[in-house]
Every structure is written in C-alpha cells, then in structure tokens.
C-alpha cells in the first residue's frame, strides 16, 4: 500500500549538515506516524526521531538539539534536518511509515547512506 523513497544522504565533514527526505506514495488514506531509523555498520537499527500525525515529536537523546524532524502532510513527506553532524551519525537512514497507531501496519524505505568523515 505504501512505497517510501528516501533521499538526501551523502558524505559530509564533521559539523556539516544534511537534509533527508522521505516521500510516501501508494494506496492509503493517511499515514499516522512517520519515523526515522538508522543502522550503523555492525550495529542494530535504532530510532532517531518520530513524528505523529498530530505533530508530536520525540528524538533519540544522541541527536536531540542537532536534528529536526518535520512533515508535510500535503506531500506525504517527512524530513530530517541534521546539523552538527558527528562521525557517530554515520549510518544508513531509513524512513518508516505507520498506517496505524501502534506501528503494526508499517512500511520501510530502502534507506539512504549518511557518512560523516574528514
């Protein structure tokens, strides 16, 4: 029902910025919650930021104050503005869209690589 396409990843130096986008398309009435996850090499997938349809937002403590999640419901798109990037932010970033309240009906994007290195 939902296809998600992430974009905006790339290679940046420490302290740099990137803006990730995730555009949803397909056959659905609405997306309840949109989430950014990331997975670094050799590590598990962790939640980075989450935003509900009502605009409630939460962040992983490691990115709080540096990252900003937002969404444009008219475009079915979620964004992740990443500032003051650190090497430990290096990961594949994935978009996840929940059609229900609890995430039991959820869809994943293909991921976009973010590399923070000198």
Short mmCIF file of N, CA and C in Angstrom, two decimals:
data_model
loop_
_atom_site.label_atom_id
_atom_site.label_comp_id
_atom_site.label_asym_id
_atom_site.label_seq_id
_atom_site.Cartn_x
_atom_site.Cartn_y
_atom_site.Cartn_z
N UNK A 1 0.81 -1.22 0.00
CA UNK A 1 0.00 0.00 0.00
C UNK A 1 0.84 1.26 0.00
N UNK A 2 2.06 1.18 0.54
CA UNK A 2 2.90 2.36 0.68
C UNK A 2 4.29 2.07 0.14
N UNK A 3 4.79 2.97 -0.64
CA UNK A 3 6.17 2.95 -1.08
C UNK A 3 6.87 4.19 -0.54
N UNK A 4 8.04 4.00 0.03
CA UNK A 4 8.79 5.08 0.64
C UNK A 4 10.13 5.21 -0.06
N UNK A 5 10.49 6.42 -0.41
CA UNK A 5 11.75 6.69 -1.08
C UNK A 5 12.50 7.76 -0.31
N UNK A 6 13.65 7.39 0.25
CA UNK A 6 14.49 8.33 0.96
C UNK A 6 15.48 8.97 -0.01
N UNK A 7 15.86 10.18 0.31
CA UNK A 7 16.86 10.89 -0.47
C UNK A 7 17.56 11.90 0.43
N UNK A 8 18.67 12.42 -0.05
CA UNK A 8 19.38 13.46 0.67
C UNK A 8 20.63 13.02 1.38
N UNK A 9 20.91 11.74 1.39
CA UNK A 9 22.12 11.27 2.03
C UNK A 9 23.35 11.64 1.24
N UNK A 10 24.50 11.45 1.86
CA UNK A 10 25.75 11.77 1.22
C UNK A 10 26.89 11.74 2.19
N UNK A 11 28.01 12.29 1.76
CA UNK A 11 29.22 12.35 2.56
C UNK A 11 29.47 13.79 2.98
N UNK A 12 29.62 14.01 4.26
CA UNK A 12 29.87 15.34 4.79
C UNK A 12 30.96 15.27 5.85
N UNK A 13 31.56 16.41 6.09
CA UNK A 13 32.56 16.52 7.14
C UNK A 13 31.90 16.71 8.50
N UNK A 14 32.59 16.35 9.57
CA UNK A 14 32.04 16.63 10.89
C UNK A 14 31.66 18.10 11.04
N UNK A 15 30.52 18.33 11.64
CA UNK A 15 30.00 19.68 11.78
C UNK A 15 29.11 20.12 10.64
N UNK A 16 29.06 19.35 9.58
CA UNK A 16 28.24 19.68 8.44
C UNK A 16 26.79 19.35 8.63
N UNK A 17 26.01 19.58 7.59
CA UNK A 17 24.57 19.38 7.64
C UNK A 17 24.08 18.62 6.42
N UNK A 18 23.00 17.90 6.62
CA UNK A 18 22.28 17.24 5.55
C UNK A 18 20.79 17.31 5.86
N UNK A 19 20.00 17.28 4.82
CA UNK A 19 18.55 17.21 4.98
C UNK A 19 18.04 15.99 4.23
N UNK A 20 17.50 15.05 4.97
CA UNK A 20 16.93 13.85 4.40
C UNK A 20 15.45 14.05 4.13
N UNK A 21 14.99 13.44 3.06
CA UNK A 21 13.58 13.45 2.72
C UNK A 21 13.09 12.03 2.53
N UNK A 22 11.85 11.81 2.84
CA UNK A 22 11.21 10.53 2.61
C UNK A 22 9.82 10.80 2.07
N UNK A 23 9.61 10.43 0.84
CA UNK A 23 8.33 10.66 0.18
C UNK A 23 7.55 9.35 0.11
N UNK A 24 6.31 9.41 0.55
CA UNK A 24 5.44 8.25 0.55
C UNK A 24 4.46 8.33 -0.61
N UNK A 25 4.25 7.22 -1.23
CA UNK A 25 3.27 7.13 -2.30
C UNK A 25 2.60 5.77 -2.22
N UNK A 26 1.48 5.66 -2.91
CA UNK A 26 0.78 4.40 -2.92
C UNK A 26 -0.70 4.57 -2.64
N UNK A 27 -1.28 3.49 -2.20
CA UNK A 27 -2.72 3.47 -1.97
C UNK A 27 -2.99 3.37 -0.48
N UNK A 28 -3.22 4.52 0.10
CA UNK A 28 -3.53 4.61 1.52
C UNK A 28 -4.32 5.88 1.76
N UNK A 29 -5.06 5.87 2.86
CA UNK A 29 -5.85 7.04 3.21
C UNK A 29 -5.03 8.09 3.96
N UNK A 30 -4.22 7.63 4.88
CA UNK A 30 -3.41 8.54 5.68
C UNK A 30 -2.27 7.78 6.33
N UNK A 31 -1.24 8.50 6.69
CA UNK A 31 -0.13 7.97 7.46
C UNK A 31 -0.22 8.53 8.87
N UNK A 32 -0.28 7.64 9.84
CA UNK A 32 -0.43 8.06 11.22
C UNK A 32 0.87 8.66 11.76
N UNK A 33 1.94 7.89 11.68
CA UNK A 33 3.21 8.28 12.26
C UNK A 33 4.34 8.01 11.28
N UNK A 34 5.31 8.88 11.27
CA UNK A 34 6.48 8.68 10.43
C UNK A 34 7.72 8.72 11.31
N UNK A 35 8.65 7.84 11.00
CA UNK A 35 9.79 7.60 11.86
C UNK A 35 11.06 7.55 11.02
N UNK A 36 12.13 8.07 11.58
CA UNK A 36 13.46 7.88 11.03
C UNK A 36 14.23 6.92 11.93
N UNK A 37 14.76 5.88 11.33
CA UNK A 37 15.68 4.96 11.98
C UNK A 37 17.04 5.06 11.31
N UNK A 38 18.04 4.52 11.97
CA UNK A 38 19.35 4.41 11.35
C UNK A 38 20.04 3.14 11.82
N UNK A 39 20.94 2.67 10.99
CA UNK A 39 21.71 1.48 11.31
C UNK A 39 23.15 1.68 10.88
N UNK A 40 24.03 1.72 11.84
CA UNK A 40 25.45 1.86 11.59
C UNK A 40 26.05 0.49 11.33
N UNK A 41 27.20 0.44 10.66
CA UNK A 41 27.84 -0.85 10.40
C UNK A 41 28.10 -1.63 11.68
N UNK A 42 27.67 -2.88 11.68
CA UNK A 42 27.87 -3.73 12.83
C UNK A 42 26.98 -3.46 14.01
N UNK A 43 26.02 -2.58 13.86
CA UNK A 43 25.13 -2.24 14.95
C UNK A 43 23.68 -2.49 14.56
N UNK A 44 22.83 -2.53 15.56
CA UNK A 44 21.42 -2.69 15.32
C UNK A 44 20.75 -1.40 14.88
N UNK A 45 19.55 -1.56 14.42
CA UNK A 45 18.79 -0.40 13.97
C UNK A 45 18.23 0.35 15.19
N UNK A 46 18.38 1.66 15.19
CA UNK A 46 17.90 2.46 16.31
C UNK A 46 17.01 3.58 15.81
N UNK A 47 16.06 3.93 16.64
CA UNK A 47 15.15 5.01 16.32
C UNK A 47 15.85 6.34 16.50
N UNK A 48 15.73 7.20 15.50
CA UNK A 48 16.35 8.52 15.54
C UNK A 48 15.34 9.59 15.93
N UNK A 49 14.21 9.60 15.26
CA UNK A 49 13.20 10.61 15.52
C UNK A 49 11.86 10.09 15.05
N UNK A 50 10.81 10.58 15.69
CA UNK A 50 9.47 10.14 15.37
C UNK A 50 8.53 11.34 15.42
N UNK A 51 7.59 11.37 14.51
CA UNK A 51 6.60 12.44 14.47
C UNK A 51 5.25 11.84 14.16
N UNK A 52 4.26 12.19 14.95
CA UNK A 52 2.91 11.68 14.76
C UNK A 52 2.14 12.58 13.80
N UNK A 53 0.97 12.12 13.43
CA UNK A 53 0.13 12.92 12.55
C UNK A 53 -0.30 14.21 13.22
N UNK A 54 -0.35 14.22 14.55
CA UNK A 54 -0.69 15.42 15.28
C UNK A 54 0.47 16.35 15.56
N UNK A 55 1.66 15.97 15.14
CA UNK A 55 2.81 16.82 15.30
C UNK A 55 3.63 16.58 16.55
N UNK A 56 3.31 15.56 17.31
CA UNK A 56 4.12 15.23 18.48
C UNK A 56 5.44 14.61 18.03
N UNK A 57 6.53 15.04 18.65
CA UNK A 57 7.87 14.68 18.21
C UNK A 57 8.69 14.18 19.37
N UNK A 58 9.50 13.16 19.10
CA UNK A 58 10.48 12.69 20.05
C UNK A 58 11.76 12.33 19.32
N UNK A 59 12.89 12.49 20.01
CA UNK A 59 14.20 12.22 19.44
C UNK A 59 14.99 11.27 20.32
N UNK A 60 15.88 10.54 19.69
CA UNK A 60 16.90 9.84 20.43
C UNK A 60 17.79 10.87 21.11
N UNK A 61 18.22 10.56 22.32
CA UNK A 61 18.96 11.54 23.10
C UNK A 61 20.24 12.00 22.40
N UNK A 62 20.84 11.14 21.60
CA UNK A 62 22.11 11.47 20.97
C UNK A 62 21.98 12.52 19.86
N UNK A 63 20.77 12.73 19.36
CA UNK A 63 20.58 13.70 18.28
C UNK A 63 19.77 14.91 18.72
N UNK A 64 19.29 14.89 19.92
CA UNK A 64 18.46 15.98 20.41
C UNK A 64 19.25 17.29 20.38
N UNK A 65 18.63 18.31 19.84
CA UNK A 65 19.28 19.60 19.70
C UNK A 65 20.05 19.76 18.41
N UNK A 66 20.29 18.68 17.71
CA UNK A 66 21.02 18.73 16.44
C UNK A 66 20.14 18.39 15.24
N UNK A 67 19.22 17.47 15.43
CA UNK A 67 18.35 17.02 14.35
C UNK A 67 16.95 17.58 14.55
N UNK A 68 16.26 17.78 13.45
CA UNK A 68 14.88 18.24 13.48
C UNK A 68 14.06 17.41 12.50
N UNK A 69 13.01 16.80 13.00
CA UNK A 69 12.10 16.05 12.14
C UNK A 69 10.87 16.92 11.87
N UNK A 70 10.38 16.85 10.66
CA UNK A 70 9.18 17.58 10.28
C UNK A 70 8.46 16.80 9.19
N UNK A 71 7.24 17.19 8.92
CA UNK A 71 6.49 16.51 7.88
C UNK A 71 5.58 17.48 7.16
N UNK A 72 5.35 17.18 5.92
CA UNK A 72 4.42 17.92 5.09
C UNK A 72 3.33 16.95 4.68
N UNK A 73 2.20 17.03 5.33
CA UNK A 73 1.14 16.06 5.09
C UNK A 73 0.52 16.20 3.71
N UNK A 74 0.58 17.38 3.14
CA UNK A 74 0.04 17.56 1.80
C UNK A 74 0.88 16.83 0.77
N UNK A 75 2.15 16.60 1.08
CA UNK A 75 3.05 15.90 0.18
C UNK A 75 3.37 14.49 0.65
N UNK A 76 2.83 14.10 1.79
CA UNK A 76 3.14 12.80 2.38
C UNK A 76 4.65 12.59 2.48
N UNK A 77 5.31 13.59 2.98
CA UNK A 77 6.76 13.58 3.06
C UNK A 77 7.22 13.94 4.46
N UNK A 78 8.22 13.23 4.93
CA UNK A 78 8.85 13.52 6.20
C UNK A 78 10.29 13.92 5.94
N UNK A 79 10.79 14.84 6.75
CA UNK A 79 12.14 15.36 6.59
C UNK A 79 12.93 15.15 7.88
N UNK A 80 14.23 15.08 7.71
CA UNK A 80 15.12 15.06 8.85
C UNK A 80 16.27 16.01 8.56
N UNK A 81 16.24 17.16 9.20
CA UNK A 81 17.32 18.12 9.09
C UNK A 81 18.38 17.76 10.12
N UNK A 82 19.58 17.50 9.65
CA UNK A 82 20.67 17.05 10.50
C UNK A 82 21.77 18.10 10.48
N UNK A 83 22.01 18.69 11.62
CA UNK A 83 23.05 19.69 11.78
C UNK A 83 24.11 19.19 12.75
N UNK A 84 25.25 19.84 12.72
CA UNK A 84 26.35 19.49 13.62
C UNK A 84 26.64 17.99 13.60
N UNK A 85 26.75 17.46 12.42
CA UNK A 85 26.90 16.02 12.27
C UNK A 85 28.22 15.55 12.85
N UNK A 86 28.17 14.36 13.42
CA UNK A 86 29.32 13.72 14.04
C UNK A 86 29.62 12.41 13.34
N UNK A 87 30.86 11.94 13.44
CA UNK A 87 31.18 10.65 12.82
C UNK A 87 30.26 9.52 13.28
N UNK A 88 29.83 9.56 14.52
CA UNK A 88 28.96 8.51 15.03
C UNK A 88 27.56 8.56 14.44
N UNK A 89 27.24 9.62 13.68
CA UNK A 89 25.98 9.67 12.96
C UNK A 89 26.02 8.87 11.66
N UNK A 90 27.19 8.40 11.30
CA UNK A 90 27.32 7.62 10.07
C UNK A 90 26.47 6.36 10.15
N UNK A 91 25.60 6.19 9.18
CA UNK A 91 24.68 5.06 9.17
C UNK A 91 23.85 5.12 7.90
N UNK A 92 23.13 4.04 7.67
CA UNK A 92 22.06 4.06 6.69
C UNK A 92 20.80 4.51 7.41
N UNK A 93 20.16 5.52 6.88
CA UNK A 93 18.97 6.08 7.49
C UNK A 93 17.74 5.59 6.74
N UNK A 94 16.78 5.10 7.50
CA UNK A 94 15.58 4.51 6.95
C UNK A 94 14.34 5.27 7.40
N UNK A 95 13.44 5.44 6.49
CA UNK A 95 12.14 6.00 6.78
C UNK A 95 11.15 4.88 7.05
N UNK A 96 10.28 5.10 8.00
CA UNK A 96 9.26 4.12 8.36
C UNK A 96 7.94 4.85 8.53
N UNK A 97 6.91 4.34 7.90
CA UNK A 97 5.59 4.95 7.95
C UNK A 97 4.61 3.99 8.57
N UNK A 98 3.88 4.47 9.54
CA UNK A 98 2.86 3.68 10.23
C UNK A 98 1.48 4.09 9.74
N UNK A 99 0.74 3.14 9.25
CA UNK A 99 -0.63 3.42 8.86
C UNK A 99 -1.58 3.33 10.04
N UNK A 100 -1.19 2.62 11.07
CA UNK A 100 -1.99 2.52 12.29
C UNK A 100 -1.29 3.26 13.42
N UNK A 101 -1.92 3.23 14.58
CA UNK A 101 -1.40 3.99 15.71
C UNK A 101 -0.17 3.35 16.32
N UNK A 102 -0.08 2.02 16.27
CA UNK A 102 0.93 1.31 17.03
C UNK A 102 2.08 0.77 16.19
N UNK A 103 2.05 0.98 14.91
CA UNK A 103 3.15 0.53 14.07
C UNK A 103 3.07 -0.91 13.64
N UNK A 104 1.94 -1.54 13.87
CA UNK A 104 1.78 -2.92 13.42
C UNK A 104 1.57 -3.02 11.92
N UNK A 105 1.13 -1.92 11.32
CA UNK A 105 1.00 -1.83 9.87
C UNK A 105 1.95 -0.74 9.41
N UNK A 106 3.18 -1.15 9.12
CA UNK A 106 4.25 -0.21 8.85
C UNK A 106 5.01 -0.60 7.60
N UNK A 107 5.62 0.38 6.97
CA UNK A 107 6.35 0.19 5.73
C UNK A 107 7.70 0.88 5.82
N UNK A 108 8.68 0.27 5.17
CA UNK A 108 10.06 0.74 5.20
C UNK A 108 10.50 1.26 3.85
N UNK A 109 11.34 2.28 3.89
CA UNK A 109 12.04 2.71 2.70
C UNK A 109 13.30 1.90 2.49
N UNK A 110 13.99 2.18 1.41
CA UNK A 110 15.19 1.42 1.06
C UNK A 110 16.43 1.90 1.79
N UNK A 111 16.38 3.07 2.37
CA UNK A 111 17.50 3.62 3.10
C UNK A 111 18.35 4.56 2.26
N UNK A 112 18.99 5.48 2.94
CA UNK A 112 19.94 6.39 2.30
C UNK A 112 21.17 6.50 3.18
N UNK A 113 22.33 6.43 2.57
CA UNK A 113 23.59 6.41 3.31
C UNK A 113 24.01 7.80 3.72
N UNK A 114 24.35 7.94 4.98
CA UNK A 114 24.93 9.17 5.51
C UNK A 114 26.30 8.82 6.07
N UNK A 115 27.32 9.49 5.56
CA UNK A 115 28.68 9.27 6.01
C UNK A 115 29.27 10.58 6.47
N UNK A 116 29.72 10.61 7.71
CA UNK A 116 30.32 11.80 8.30
C UNK A 116 31.78 11.48 8.56
N UNK A 117 32.65 12.10 7.79
CA UNK A 117 34.07 11.77 7.87
C UNK A 117 34.90 12.91 7.34
N UNK A 118 36.11 13.04 7.88
CA UNK A 118 37.06 14.01 7.38
C UNK A 118 37.80 13.48 6.16
#
